[in-house]
C-alpha positions as a LaTeX table, in Angstrom:
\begin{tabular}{lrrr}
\hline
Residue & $x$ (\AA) & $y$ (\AA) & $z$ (\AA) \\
\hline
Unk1 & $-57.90$ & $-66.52$ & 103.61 \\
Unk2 & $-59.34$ & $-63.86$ & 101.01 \\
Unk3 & $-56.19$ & $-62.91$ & 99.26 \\
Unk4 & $-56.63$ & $-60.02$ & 96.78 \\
Unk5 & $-56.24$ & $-61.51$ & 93.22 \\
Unk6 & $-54.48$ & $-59.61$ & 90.69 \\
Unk7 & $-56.41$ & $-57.41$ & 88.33 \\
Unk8 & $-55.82$ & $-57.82$ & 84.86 \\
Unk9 & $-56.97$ & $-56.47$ & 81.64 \\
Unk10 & $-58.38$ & $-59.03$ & 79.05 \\
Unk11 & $-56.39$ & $-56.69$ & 76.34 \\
Unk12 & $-52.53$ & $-56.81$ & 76.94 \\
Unk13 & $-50.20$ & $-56.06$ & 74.69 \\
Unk14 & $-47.59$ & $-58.79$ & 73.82 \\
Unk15 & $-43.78$ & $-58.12$ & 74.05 \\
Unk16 & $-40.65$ & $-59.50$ & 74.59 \\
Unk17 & $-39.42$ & $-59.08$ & 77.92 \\
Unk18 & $-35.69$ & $-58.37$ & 77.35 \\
Unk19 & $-36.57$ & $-55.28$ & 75.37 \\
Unk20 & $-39.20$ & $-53.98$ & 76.87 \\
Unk21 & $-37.26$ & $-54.01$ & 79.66 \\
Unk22 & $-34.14$ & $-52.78$ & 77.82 \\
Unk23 & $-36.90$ & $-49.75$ & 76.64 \\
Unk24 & $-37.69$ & $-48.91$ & 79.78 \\
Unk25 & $-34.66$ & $-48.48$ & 82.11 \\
Unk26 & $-32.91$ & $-46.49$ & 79.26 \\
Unk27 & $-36.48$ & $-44.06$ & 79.13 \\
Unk28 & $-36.87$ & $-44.56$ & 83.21 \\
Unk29 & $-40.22$ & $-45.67$ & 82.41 \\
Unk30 & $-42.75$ & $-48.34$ & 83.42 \\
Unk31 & $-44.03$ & $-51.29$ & 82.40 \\
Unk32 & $-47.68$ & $-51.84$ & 82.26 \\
Unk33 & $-50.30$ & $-53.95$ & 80.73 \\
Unk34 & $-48.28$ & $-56.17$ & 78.84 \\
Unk35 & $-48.17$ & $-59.63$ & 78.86 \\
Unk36 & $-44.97$ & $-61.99$ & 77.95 \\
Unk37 & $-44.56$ & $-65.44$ & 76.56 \\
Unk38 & $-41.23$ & $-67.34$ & 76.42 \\
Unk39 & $-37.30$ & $-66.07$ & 75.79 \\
Unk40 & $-35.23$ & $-65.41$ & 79.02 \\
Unk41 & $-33.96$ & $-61.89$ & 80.57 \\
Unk42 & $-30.60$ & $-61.79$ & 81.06 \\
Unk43 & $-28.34$ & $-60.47$ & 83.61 \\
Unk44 & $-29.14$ & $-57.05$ & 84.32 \\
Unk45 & $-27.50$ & $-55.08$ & 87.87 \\
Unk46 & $-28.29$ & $-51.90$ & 89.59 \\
Unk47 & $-31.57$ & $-51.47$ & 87.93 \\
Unk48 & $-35.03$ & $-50.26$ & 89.68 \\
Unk49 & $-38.21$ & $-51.37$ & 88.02 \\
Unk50 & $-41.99$ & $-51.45$ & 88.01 \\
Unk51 & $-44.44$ & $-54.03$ & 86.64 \\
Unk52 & $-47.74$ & $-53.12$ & 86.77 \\
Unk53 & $-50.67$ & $-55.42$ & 85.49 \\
Unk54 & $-48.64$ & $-57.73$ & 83.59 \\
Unk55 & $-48.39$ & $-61.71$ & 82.72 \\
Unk56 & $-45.55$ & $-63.50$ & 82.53 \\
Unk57 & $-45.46$ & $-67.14$ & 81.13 \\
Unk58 & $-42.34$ & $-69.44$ & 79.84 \\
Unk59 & $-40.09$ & $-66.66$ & 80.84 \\
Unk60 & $-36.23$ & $-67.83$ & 82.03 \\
Unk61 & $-34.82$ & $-65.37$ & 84.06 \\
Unk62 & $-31.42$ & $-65.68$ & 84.26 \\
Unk63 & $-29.18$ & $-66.41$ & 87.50 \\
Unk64 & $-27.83$ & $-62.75$ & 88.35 \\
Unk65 & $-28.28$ & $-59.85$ & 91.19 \\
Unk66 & $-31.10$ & $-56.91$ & 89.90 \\
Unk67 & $-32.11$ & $-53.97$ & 92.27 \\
Unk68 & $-35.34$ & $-53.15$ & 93.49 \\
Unk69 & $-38.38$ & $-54.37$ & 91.03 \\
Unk70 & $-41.98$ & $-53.86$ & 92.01 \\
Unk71 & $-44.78$ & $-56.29$ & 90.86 \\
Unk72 & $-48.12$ & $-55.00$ & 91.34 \\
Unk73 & $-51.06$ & $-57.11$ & 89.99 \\
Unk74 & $-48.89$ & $-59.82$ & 88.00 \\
Unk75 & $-49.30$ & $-62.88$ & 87.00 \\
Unk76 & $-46.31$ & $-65.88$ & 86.36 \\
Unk77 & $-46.86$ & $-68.78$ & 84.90 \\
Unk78 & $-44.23$ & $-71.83$ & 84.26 \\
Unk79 & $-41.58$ & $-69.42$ & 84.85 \\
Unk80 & $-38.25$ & $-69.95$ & 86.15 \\
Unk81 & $-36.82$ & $-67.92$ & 89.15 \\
Unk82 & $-33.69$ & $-70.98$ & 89.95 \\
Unk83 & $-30.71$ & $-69.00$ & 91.58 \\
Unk84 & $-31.99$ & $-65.65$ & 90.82 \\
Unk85 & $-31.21$ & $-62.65$ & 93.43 \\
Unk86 & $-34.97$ & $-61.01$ & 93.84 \\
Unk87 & $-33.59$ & $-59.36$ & 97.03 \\
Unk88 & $-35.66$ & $-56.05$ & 98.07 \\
Unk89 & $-38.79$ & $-56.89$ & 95.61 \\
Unk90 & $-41.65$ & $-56.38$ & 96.47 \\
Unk91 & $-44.77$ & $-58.33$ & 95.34 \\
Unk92 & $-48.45$ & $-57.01$ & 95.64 \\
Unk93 & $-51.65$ & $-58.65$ & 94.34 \\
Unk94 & $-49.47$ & $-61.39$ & 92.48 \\
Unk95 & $-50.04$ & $-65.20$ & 91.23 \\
Unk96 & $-47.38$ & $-67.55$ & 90.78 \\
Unk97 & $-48.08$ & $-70.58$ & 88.91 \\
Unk98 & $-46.16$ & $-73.75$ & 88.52 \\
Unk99 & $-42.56$ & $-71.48$ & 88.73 \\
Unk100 & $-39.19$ & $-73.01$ & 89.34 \\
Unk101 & $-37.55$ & $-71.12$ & 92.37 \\
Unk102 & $-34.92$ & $-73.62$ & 93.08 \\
Unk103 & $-31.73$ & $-71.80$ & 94.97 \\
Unk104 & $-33.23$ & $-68.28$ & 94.18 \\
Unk105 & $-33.25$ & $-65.43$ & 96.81 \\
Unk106 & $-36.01$ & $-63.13$ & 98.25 \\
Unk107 & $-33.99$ & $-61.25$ & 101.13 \\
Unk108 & $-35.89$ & $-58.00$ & 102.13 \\
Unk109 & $-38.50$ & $-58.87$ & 100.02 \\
Unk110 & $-42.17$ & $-57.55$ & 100.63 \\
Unk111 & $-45.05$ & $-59.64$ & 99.60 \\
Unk112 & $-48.64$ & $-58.90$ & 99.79 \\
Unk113 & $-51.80$ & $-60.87$ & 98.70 \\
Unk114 & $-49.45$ & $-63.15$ & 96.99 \\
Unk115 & $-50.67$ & $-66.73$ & 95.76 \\
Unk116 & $-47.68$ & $-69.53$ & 95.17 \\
Unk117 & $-49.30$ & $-72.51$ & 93.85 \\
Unk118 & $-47.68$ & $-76.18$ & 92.77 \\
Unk119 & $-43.94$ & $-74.02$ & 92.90 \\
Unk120 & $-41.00$ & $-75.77$ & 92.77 \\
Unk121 & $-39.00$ & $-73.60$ & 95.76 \\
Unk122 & $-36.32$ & $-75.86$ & 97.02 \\
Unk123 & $-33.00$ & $-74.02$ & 98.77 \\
Unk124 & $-35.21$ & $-71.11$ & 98.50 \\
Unk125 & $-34.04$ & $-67.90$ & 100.97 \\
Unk126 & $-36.44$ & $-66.20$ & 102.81 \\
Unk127 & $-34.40$ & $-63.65$ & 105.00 \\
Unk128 & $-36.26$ & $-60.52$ & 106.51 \\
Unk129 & $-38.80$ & $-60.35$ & 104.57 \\
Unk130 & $-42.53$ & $-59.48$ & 105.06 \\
Unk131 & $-45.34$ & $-61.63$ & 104.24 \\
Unk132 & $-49.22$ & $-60.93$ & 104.74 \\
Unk133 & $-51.95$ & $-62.65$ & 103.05 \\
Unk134 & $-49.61$ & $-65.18$ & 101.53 \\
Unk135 & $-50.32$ & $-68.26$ & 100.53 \\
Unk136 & $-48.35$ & $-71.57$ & 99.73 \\
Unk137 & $-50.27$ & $-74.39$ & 97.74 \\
Unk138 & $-49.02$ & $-77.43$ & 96.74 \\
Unk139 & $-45.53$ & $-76.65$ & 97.18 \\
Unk140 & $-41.98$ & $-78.44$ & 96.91 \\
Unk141 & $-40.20$ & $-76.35$ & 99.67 \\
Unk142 & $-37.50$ & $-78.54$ & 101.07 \\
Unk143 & $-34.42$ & $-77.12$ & 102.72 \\
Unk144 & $-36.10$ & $-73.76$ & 102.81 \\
Unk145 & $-34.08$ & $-71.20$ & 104.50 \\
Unk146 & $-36.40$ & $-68.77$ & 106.46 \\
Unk147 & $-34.70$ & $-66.01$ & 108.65 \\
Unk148 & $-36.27$ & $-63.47$ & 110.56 \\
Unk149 & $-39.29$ & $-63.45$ & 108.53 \\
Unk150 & $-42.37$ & $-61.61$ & 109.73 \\
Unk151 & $-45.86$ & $-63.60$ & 109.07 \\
Unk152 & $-49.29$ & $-62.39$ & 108.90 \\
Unk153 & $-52.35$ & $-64.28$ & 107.40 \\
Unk154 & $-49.68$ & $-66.70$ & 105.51 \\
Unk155 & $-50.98$ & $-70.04$ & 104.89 \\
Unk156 & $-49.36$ & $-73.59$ & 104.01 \\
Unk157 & $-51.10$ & $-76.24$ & 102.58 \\
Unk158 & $-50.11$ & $-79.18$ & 101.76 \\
Unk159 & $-46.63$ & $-78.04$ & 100.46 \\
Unk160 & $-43.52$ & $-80.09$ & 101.46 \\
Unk161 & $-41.03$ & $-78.63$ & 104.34 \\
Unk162 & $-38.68$ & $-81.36$ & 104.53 \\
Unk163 & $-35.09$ & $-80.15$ & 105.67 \\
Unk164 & $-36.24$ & $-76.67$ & 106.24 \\
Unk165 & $-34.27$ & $-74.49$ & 108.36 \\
Unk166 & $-35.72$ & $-71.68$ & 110.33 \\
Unk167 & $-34.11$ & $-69.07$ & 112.48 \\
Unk168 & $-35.23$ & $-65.91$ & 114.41 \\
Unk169 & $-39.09$ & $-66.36$ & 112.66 \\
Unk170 & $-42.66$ & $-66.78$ & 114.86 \\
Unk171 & $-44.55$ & $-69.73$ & 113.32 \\
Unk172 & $-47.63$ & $-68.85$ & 115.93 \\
Unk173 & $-50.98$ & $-69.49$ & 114.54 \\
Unk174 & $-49.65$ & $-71.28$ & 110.80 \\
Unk175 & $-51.63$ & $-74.55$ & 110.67 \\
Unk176 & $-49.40$ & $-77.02$ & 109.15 \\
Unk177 & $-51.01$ & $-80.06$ & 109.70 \\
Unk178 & $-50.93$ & $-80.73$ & 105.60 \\
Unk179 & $-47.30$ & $-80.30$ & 105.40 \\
Unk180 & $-44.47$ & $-82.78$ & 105.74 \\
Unk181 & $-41.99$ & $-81.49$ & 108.83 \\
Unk182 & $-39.47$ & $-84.13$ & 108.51 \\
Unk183 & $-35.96$ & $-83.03$ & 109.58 \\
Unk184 & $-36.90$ & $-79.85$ & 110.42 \\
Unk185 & $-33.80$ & $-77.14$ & 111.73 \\
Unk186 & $-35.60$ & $-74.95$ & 114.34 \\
Unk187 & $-35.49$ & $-73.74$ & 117.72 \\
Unk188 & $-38.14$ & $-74.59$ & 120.21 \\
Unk189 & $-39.41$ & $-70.82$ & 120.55 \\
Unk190 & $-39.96$ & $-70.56$ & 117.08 \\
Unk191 & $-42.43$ & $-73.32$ & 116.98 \\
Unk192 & $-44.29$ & $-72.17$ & 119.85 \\
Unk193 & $-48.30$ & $-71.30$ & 119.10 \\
Unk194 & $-47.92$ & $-73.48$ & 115.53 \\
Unk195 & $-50.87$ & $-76.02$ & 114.67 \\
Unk196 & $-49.75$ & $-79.61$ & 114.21 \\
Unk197 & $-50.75$ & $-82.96$ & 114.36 \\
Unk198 & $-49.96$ & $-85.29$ & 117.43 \\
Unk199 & $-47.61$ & $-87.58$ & 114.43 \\
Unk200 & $-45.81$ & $-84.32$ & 113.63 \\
Unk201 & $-45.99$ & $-83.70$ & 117.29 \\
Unk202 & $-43.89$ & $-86.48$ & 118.70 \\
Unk203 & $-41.35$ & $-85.52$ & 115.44 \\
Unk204 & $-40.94$ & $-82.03$ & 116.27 \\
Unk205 & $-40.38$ & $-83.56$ & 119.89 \\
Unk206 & $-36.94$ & $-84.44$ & 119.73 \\
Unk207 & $-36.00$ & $-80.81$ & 119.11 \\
Unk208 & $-36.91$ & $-80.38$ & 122.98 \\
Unk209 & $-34.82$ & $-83.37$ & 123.62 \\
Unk210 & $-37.43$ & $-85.96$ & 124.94 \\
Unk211 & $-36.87$ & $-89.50$ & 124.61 \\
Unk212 & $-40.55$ & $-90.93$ & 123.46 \\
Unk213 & $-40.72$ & $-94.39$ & 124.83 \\
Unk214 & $-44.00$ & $-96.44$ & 125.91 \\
Unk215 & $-45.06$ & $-96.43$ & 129.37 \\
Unk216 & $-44.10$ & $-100.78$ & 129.73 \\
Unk217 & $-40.62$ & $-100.11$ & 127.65 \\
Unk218 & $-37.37$ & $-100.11$ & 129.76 \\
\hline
\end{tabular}
């Protein structure tokens, strides 16, 4: 997959995220070409946002409900997402790295050319969103909700699907022969076209309803 990678200047200018954020709702401005290391944003509501060539690292964002933010060539790294309500965001040319997204919420969310790599995204909801050239590496995803999600180009490797509950959403064409399918929640259609191996195979099985038995068993 050639995902886009985010393009960064080598020259960003360091700030604290609560009040540059804080600067730039109150000026209806933009933030761009910054980068941001540690502290945690609190709870902020009703707010539209852009991020534009930016790095975040060690940032806490706290559990709340914001409104629409935009991340366009951004970076995250060891960042921590855990309950927090990203609903209608929409991610373009991004890199997560090593983030905590345990319980958090992308509803409506658009991503695009987006890398998550060694994530921790447990409980996470994925519920009508859009994803093209997306790509999961190395990821902890059990019990992840997925809802009438729209793939294109997404890839999963080796990332761990345990529990996972999926409803309403096409896996045709994912290969996800890497990933651990154990106790999966889904319908029958929405497996259809998906790449698996004959172990996960006979699992995924007993959501037809077959009874696997050897040809001399009773």
């Amino acid at each position: 997959m050639n995902l886009r990678e985010p393009e960064l200047s080598e020259a960003l200018s360091p700030r604290r995220l609560e009040g540059a954020v804080c600067q730039a709702l109150a000026e209806d401005g933009d933030l761009a070409e910054m980068e941001f290391h540690g502290g945690m944003l609190e709870c902020l509501r009703g707010t539209r946002l852009e991020f534009s060539r930016c790095r975040f690292e060690n940032i806490r964002f706290s559990p709340c409900e914001i409104g629409q933010w935009f991340f366009t060539d951004c970076v995250f790294s060891h960042c921590d997402f855990s309950n927090f309500l990203l609903e209608n965001a929409c991610f373009s040319r991004a890199r997560l790295e090593d983030c905590r997204l345990l319980g958090a919420s992308l509803d409506h969310c658009v991503l695009r050319h987006v890398l998550f790599s060694d994530c921790s995204m447990s409980y996470l909801a994925l519920g009508q969103c859009k994803l093209q050239w997306v790509e999961f590496q190395d990821c902890e995803m059990r019990r992840l909700a997925l809802t009438a999600v729209t793939f294109k180009d997404v890839a999963f490797s080796r990332c761990d699907l345990t529990q996972c509950e999926i409803t309403n959403t096409s896996l045709k064409g994912l290969d996800l022969r890497s990933c651990s399918l154990s106790g999966m929640a889904v319908v029958p259609e929405c497996l259809r076209g998906a790449v698996v191996t004959p172990l996960q195979a006979v699992e995924l099985a007993g959501l037809l309803g077959l009874i696997i038995r050897p040809e001399d068993a009773k």
